[in-house]
Tab-separated table of C-alpha atoms in Angstrom:
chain	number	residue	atom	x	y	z
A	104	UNK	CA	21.540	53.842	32.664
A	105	UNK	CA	22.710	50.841	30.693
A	106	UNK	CA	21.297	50.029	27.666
A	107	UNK	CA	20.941	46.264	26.939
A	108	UNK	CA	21.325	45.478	23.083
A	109	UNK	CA	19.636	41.996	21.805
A	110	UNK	CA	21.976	38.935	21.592
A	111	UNK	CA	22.150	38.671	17.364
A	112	UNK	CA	21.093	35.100	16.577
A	113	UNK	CA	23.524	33.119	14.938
A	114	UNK	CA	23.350	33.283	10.756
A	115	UNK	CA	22.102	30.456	9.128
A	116	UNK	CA	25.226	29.142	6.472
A	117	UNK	CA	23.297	29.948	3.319
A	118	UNK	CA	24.369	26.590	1.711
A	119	UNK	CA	22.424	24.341	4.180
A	120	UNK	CA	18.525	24.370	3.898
A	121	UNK	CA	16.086	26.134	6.729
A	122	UNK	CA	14.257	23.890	9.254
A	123	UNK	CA	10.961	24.403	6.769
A	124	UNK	CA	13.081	23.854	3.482
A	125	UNK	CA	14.960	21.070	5.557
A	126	UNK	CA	11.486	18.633	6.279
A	127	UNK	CA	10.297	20.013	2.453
A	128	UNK	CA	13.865	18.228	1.139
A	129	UNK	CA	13.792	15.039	3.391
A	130	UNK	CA	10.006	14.210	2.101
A	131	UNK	CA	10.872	14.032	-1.541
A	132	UNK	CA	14.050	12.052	-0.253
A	133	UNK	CA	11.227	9.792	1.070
A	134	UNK	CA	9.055	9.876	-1.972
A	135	UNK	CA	11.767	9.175	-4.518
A	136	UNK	CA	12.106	6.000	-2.042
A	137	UNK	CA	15.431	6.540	-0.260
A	138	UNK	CA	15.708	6.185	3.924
A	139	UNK	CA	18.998	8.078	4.867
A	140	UNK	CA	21.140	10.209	3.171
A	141	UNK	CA	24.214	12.749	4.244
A	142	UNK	CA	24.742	16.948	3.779
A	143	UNK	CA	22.301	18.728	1.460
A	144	UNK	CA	23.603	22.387	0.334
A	145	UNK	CA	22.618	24.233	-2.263
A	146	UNK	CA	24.341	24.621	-5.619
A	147	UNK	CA	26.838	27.790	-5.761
A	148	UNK	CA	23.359	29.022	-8.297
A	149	UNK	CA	20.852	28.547	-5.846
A	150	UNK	CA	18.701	26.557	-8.322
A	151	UNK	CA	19.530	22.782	-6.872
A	152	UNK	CA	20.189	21.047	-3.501
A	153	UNK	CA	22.748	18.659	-3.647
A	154	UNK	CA	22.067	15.462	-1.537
A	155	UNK	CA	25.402	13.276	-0.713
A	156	UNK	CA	25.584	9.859	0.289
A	157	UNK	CA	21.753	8.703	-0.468
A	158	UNK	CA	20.860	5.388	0.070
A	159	UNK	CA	17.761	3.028	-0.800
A	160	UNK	CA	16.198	0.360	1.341
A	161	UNK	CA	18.004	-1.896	-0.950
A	162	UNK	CA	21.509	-0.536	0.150
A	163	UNK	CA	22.077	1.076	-3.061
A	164	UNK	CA	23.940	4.675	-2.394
A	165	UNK	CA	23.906	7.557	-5.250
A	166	UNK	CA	24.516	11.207	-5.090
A	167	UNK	CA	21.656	13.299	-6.095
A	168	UNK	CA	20.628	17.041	-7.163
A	169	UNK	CA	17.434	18.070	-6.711
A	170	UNK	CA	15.782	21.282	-7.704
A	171	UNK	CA	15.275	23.778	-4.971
A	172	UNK	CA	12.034	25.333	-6.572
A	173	UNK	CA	9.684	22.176	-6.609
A	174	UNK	CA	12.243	19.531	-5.359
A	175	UNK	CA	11.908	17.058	-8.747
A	176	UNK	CA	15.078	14.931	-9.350
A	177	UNK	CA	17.431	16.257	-12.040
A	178	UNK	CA	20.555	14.156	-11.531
A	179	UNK	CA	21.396	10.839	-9.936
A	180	UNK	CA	24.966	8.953	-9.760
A	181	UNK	CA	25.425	5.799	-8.254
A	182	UNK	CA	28.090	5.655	-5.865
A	183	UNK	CA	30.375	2.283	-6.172
C-alpha cells in the first residue's frame, strides 16, 4: 500500500505581512491619505512595518515605518 503524505504549503517569508495583516496595513496607508505605495516588511524587531516608495494624491513620495501592533505612524522621510 502506498501511503500519500500532504503536499507542505509553501512558508510565508516572515518579513512580508499575511493576507489579514496585509488589508490591516494598506487601510491605514489609506487613512494616513496615501494611494500606492511599494514592499512592506517588517523591521529585523518585529515591532514596525516598513512601507517603501509611498506616495500621496499630490505626488509626494516618502518612506514610512509604521508600528505593527496598532499600525500608528512613527517615522516618515520624504523621498527627493
Amino acid at each position: 500500500m502506498l501511503a500519500v503524505l500532504p503536499i507542505a504549503a509553501p512558508r510565508a517569508d516572515d518579513d512580508r505581512p499575511s493576507p489579514d495583516e496585509r488589508v490591516r496595513i494598506e487601510a491605514a496607508l489609506r487613512g494616513l491619505g496615501f494611494v500606492r505605495w511599494g514592499e512592506i516588511e517588517r523591521e529585523d524587531d518585529g515591532r514596525a512595518w516598513e512601507v517603501d516608495d509611498a506616495r500621496t494624491a499630490e505626488g509626494r513620495q516618502y518612506d514610512l515605518r509604521l508600528a505593527a501592533d496598532d499600525l500608528r505612524e512613527l517615522w516618515r522621510r520624504e523621498d527627493d
